[in-house]
Short mmCIF file of C-alpha atoms in Angstrom, two decimals:
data_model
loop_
_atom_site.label_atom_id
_atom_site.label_comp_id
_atom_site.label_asym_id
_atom_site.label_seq_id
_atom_site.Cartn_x
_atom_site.Cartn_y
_atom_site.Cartn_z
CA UNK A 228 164.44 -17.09 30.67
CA UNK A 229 161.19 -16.96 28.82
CA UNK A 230 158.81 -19.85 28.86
CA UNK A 231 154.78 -20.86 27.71
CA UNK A 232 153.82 -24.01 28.75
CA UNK A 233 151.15 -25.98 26.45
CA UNK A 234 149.67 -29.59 26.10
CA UNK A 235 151.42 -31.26 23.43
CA UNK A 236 148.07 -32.60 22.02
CA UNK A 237 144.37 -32.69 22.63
CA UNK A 238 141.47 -34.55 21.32
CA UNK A 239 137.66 -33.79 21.30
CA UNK A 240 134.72 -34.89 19.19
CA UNK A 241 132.63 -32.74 16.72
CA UNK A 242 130.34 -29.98 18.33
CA UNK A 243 132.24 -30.41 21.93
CA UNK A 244 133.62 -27.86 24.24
CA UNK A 245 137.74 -28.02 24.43
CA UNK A 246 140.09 -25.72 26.61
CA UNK A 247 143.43 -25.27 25.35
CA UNK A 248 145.50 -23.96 28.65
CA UNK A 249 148.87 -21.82 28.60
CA UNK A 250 150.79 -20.62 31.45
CA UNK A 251 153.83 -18.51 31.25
CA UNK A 252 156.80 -17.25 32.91
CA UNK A 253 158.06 -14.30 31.47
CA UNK A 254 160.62 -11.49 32.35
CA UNK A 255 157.94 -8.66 31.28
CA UNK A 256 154.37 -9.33 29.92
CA UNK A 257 151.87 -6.87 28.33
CA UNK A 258 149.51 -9.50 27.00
CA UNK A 259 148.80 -12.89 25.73
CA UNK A 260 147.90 -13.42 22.42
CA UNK A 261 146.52 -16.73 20.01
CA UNK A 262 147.20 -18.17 16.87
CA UNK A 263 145.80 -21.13 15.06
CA UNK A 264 147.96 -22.91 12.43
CA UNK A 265 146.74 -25.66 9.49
CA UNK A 266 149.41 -28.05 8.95
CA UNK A 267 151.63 -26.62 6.10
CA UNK A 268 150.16 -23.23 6.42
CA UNK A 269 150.87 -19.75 8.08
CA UNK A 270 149.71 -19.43 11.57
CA UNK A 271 146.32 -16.72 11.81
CA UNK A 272 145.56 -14.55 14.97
CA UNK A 273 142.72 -15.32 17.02
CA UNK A 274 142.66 -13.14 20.08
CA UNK A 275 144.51 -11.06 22.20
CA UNK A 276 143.99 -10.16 26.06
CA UNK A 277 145.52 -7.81 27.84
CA UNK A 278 143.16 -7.30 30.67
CA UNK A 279 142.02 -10.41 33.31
CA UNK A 280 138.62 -11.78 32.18
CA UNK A 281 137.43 -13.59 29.21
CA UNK A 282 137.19 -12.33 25.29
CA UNK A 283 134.51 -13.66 23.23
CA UNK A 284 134.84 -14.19 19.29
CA UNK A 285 131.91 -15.75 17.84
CA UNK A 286 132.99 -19.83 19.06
CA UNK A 287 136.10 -19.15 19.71
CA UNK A 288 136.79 -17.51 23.53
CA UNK A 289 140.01 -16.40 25.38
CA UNK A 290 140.86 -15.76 29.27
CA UNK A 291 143.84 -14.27 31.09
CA UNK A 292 144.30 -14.26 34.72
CA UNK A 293 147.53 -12.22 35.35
CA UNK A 294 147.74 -13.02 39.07
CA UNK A 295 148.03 -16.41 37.94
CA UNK A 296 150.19 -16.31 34.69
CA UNK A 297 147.86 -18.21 33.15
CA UNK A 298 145.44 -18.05 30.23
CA UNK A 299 143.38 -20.27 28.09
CA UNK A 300 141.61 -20.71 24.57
CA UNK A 301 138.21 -22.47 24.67
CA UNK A 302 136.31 -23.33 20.95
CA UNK A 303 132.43 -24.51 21.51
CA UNK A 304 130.70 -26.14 18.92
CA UNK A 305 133.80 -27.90 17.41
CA UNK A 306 134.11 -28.32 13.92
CA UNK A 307 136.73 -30.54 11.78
CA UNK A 308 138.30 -27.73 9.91
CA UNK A 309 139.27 -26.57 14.04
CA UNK A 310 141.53 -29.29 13.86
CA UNK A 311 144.92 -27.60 13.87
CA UNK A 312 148.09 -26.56 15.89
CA UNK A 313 147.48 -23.46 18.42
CA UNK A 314 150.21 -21.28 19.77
CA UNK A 315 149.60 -18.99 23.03
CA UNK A 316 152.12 -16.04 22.57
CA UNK A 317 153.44 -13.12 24.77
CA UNK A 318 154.62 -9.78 24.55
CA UNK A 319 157.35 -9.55 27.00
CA UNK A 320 158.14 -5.79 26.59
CA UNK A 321 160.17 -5.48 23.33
CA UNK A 322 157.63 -5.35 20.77
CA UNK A 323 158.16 -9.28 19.21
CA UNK A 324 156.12 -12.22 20.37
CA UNK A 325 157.50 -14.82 22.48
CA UNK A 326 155.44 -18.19 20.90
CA UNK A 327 154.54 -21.11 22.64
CA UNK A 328 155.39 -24.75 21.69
CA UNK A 329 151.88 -25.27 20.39
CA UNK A 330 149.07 -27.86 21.48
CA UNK A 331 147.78 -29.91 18.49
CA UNK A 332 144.03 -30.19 18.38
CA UNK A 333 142.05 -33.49 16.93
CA UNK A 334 138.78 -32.98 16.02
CA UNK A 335 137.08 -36.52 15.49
CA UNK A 336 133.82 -37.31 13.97
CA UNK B 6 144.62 -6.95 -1.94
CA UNK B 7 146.88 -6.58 0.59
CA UNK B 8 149.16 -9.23 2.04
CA UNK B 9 152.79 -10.37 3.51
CA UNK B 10 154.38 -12.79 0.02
CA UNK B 11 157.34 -15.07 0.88
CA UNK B 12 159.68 -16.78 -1.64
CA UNK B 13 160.46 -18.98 -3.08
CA UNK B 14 158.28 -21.57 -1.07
CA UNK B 15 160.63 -24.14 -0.86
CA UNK B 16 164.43 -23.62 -1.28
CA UNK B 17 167.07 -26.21 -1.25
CA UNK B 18 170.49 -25.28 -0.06
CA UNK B 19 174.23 -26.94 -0.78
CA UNK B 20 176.10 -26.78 2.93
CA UNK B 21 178.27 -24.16 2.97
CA UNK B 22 176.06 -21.82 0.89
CA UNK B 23 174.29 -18.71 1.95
CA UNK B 24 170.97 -18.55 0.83
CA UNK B 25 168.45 -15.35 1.13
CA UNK B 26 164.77 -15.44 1.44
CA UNK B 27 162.45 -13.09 0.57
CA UNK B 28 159.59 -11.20 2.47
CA UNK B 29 157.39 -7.96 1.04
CA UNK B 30 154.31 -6.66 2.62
CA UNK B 31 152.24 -3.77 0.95
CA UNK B 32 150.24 -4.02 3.83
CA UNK B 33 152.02 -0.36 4.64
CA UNK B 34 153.66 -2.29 8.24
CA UNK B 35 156.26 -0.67 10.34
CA UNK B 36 156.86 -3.81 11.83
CA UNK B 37 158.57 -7.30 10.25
CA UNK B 38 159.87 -10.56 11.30
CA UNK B 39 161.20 -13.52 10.99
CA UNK B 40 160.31 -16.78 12.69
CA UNK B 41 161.85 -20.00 12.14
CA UNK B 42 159.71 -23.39 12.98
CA UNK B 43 160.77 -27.04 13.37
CA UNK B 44 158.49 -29.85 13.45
CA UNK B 45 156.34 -30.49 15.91
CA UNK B 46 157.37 -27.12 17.51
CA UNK B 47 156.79 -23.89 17.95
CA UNK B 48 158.08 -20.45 16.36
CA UNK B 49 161.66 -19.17 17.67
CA UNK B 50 162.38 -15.30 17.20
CA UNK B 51 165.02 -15.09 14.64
CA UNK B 52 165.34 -10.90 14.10
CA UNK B 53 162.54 -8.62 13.91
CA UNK B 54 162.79 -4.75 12.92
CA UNK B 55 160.15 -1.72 14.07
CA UNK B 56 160.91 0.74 11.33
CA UNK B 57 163.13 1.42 7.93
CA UNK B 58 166.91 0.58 8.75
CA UNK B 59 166.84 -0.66 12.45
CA UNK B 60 166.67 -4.39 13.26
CA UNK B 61 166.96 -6.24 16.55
CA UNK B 62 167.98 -9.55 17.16
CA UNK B 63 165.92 -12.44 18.32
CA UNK B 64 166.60 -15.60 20.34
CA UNK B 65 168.24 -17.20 17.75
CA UNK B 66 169.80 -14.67 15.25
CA UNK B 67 173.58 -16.92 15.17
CA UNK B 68 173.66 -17.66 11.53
CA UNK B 69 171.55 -15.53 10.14
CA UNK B 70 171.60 -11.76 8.85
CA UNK B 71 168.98 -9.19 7.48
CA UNK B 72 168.81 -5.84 6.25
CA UNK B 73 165.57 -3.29 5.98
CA UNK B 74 166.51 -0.54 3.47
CA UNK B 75 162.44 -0.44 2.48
CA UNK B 76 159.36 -0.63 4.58
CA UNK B 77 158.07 -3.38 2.41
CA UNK B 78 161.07 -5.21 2.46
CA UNK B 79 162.44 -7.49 5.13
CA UNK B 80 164.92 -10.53 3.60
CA UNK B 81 166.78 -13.05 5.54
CA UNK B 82 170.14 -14.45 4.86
CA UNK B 83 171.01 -18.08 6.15
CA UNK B 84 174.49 -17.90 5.91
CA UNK B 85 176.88 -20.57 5.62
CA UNK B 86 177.27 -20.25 9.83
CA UNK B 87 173.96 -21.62 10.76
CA UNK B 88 174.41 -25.29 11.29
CA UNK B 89 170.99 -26.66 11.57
CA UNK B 90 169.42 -24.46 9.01
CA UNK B 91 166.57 -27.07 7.61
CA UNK B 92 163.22 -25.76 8.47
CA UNK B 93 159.97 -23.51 8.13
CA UNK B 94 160.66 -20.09 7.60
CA UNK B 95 157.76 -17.36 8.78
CA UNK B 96 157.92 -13.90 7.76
CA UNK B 97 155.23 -11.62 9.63
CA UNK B 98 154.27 -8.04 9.79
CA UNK B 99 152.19 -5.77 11.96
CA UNK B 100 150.97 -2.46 13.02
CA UNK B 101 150.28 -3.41 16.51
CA UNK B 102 151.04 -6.83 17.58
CA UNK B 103 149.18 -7.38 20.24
CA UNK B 104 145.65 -5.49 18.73
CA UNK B 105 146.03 -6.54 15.49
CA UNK B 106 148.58 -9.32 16.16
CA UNK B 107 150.52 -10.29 12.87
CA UNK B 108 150.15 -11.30 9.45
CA UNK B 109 152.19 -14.25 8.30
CA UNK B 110 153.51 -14.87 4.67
CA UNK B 111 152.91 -18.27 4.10
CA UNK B 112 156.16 -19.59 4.68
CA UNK B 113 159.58 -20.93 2.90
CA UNK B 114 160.64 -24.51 3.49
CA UNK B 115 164.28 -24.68 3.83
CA UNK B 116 166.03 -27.78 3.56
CA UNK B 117 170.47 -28.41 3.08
CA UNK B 118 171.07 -30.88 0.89
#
């Protein structure tokens, strides 16, 4: 079977550092992918890495070691409208993404 | 502008009625699908389709049906066979989704009353 493994929840303060970590044990993989979700709303891509190394996007940054099965999402400069729900997500080979179970970020003053 | 529009946005259902919810795009995507979301979780492949009248199913698809006669078009029927059918519904599209990654409608809220 398929699986993504993230923490349930995470907490940080206001202009921090915070690493979201997702490893994964898939059939196939071609890449992992990131989506951050407001409570209520529809979940928006981040990033997407196909290749080992790390993916910058303005605060937001992603890495993927395949060797490991492992990837992670780290925001700088934390802000309270970061606090959200964020889903790691793979393709395992038939063109739909497999989602993660989502790690719940808590930005606090 | 383009975008992905679900609706309704919330839906209630009697049990033992099929209900259909609606997804178009004129975002000119080959690619739709449909996630379904419980609380506190994350998204579970329901079906998903790569071009005009060809659909595949996805982890979950028992209970549920679809059709994709149009490109912009990509509805999902909860029929009377899903048991547990309270939840979020998530309609996406994409060119490439792993470049590009998807766009999500913003949702229907299911709930069996």
């Amino acid at each position: 079977g398929q699986s993504l493994e993230q923490p349930s929840e995470v907490t940080a303060v206001e202009g921090a550092i915070v690493q979201i970590n997702c490893t994964y044990q898939t059939s196939g993989f071609y890449g992992l992918s990131w989506y951050q979700q407001h409570d209520g709303g529809a979940p928006t891509f981040l990033s997407y890495n196909a290749l080992d190394g790390l993916e910058e996007t303005g605060r937001f940054s992603s890495f993927l070691s395949r060797s490991d099965s492992y990837g992670y999402l780290l925001l700088q400069e934390l802000q309270m409208k970061d606090s959200a729900s964020y889903f790691c997500a793979v393709d395992t080979g038939r063109r739909a993404l497999t989602f993660g179970s989502g790690t719940r970020l808590q930005v606090q003053p | 502008d383009g975008g992905i529009t679900q609706s309704p946005k919330y839906l209630f259902r009697k049990e033992g009625q099929n209900v259909t919810l609606s997804c178009e795009q004129n975002l000119n995507h080959d690619a739709m699908y449909w996630y379904r979301q419980d609380p506190g979780q994350g998204l579970r492949l329901i079906y998903y389709s790569q071009i005009v009248n060809d659909f595949q199913k996805g982890d979950i698809a028992e209970g549920y049906s679809v059709s994709r006669e149009k490109k912009e078009s990509f509805p999902l029927t909860v029929t009377s066979a899903q048991k547990n059918p309270t939840a979020f519904y998530l309609c996406a599209s994409s060119i490439d989704e792993t470049l590009d990654g998807y766009t999500f409608g913003s949702g229907t809220r299911l709930t069996v009353v």
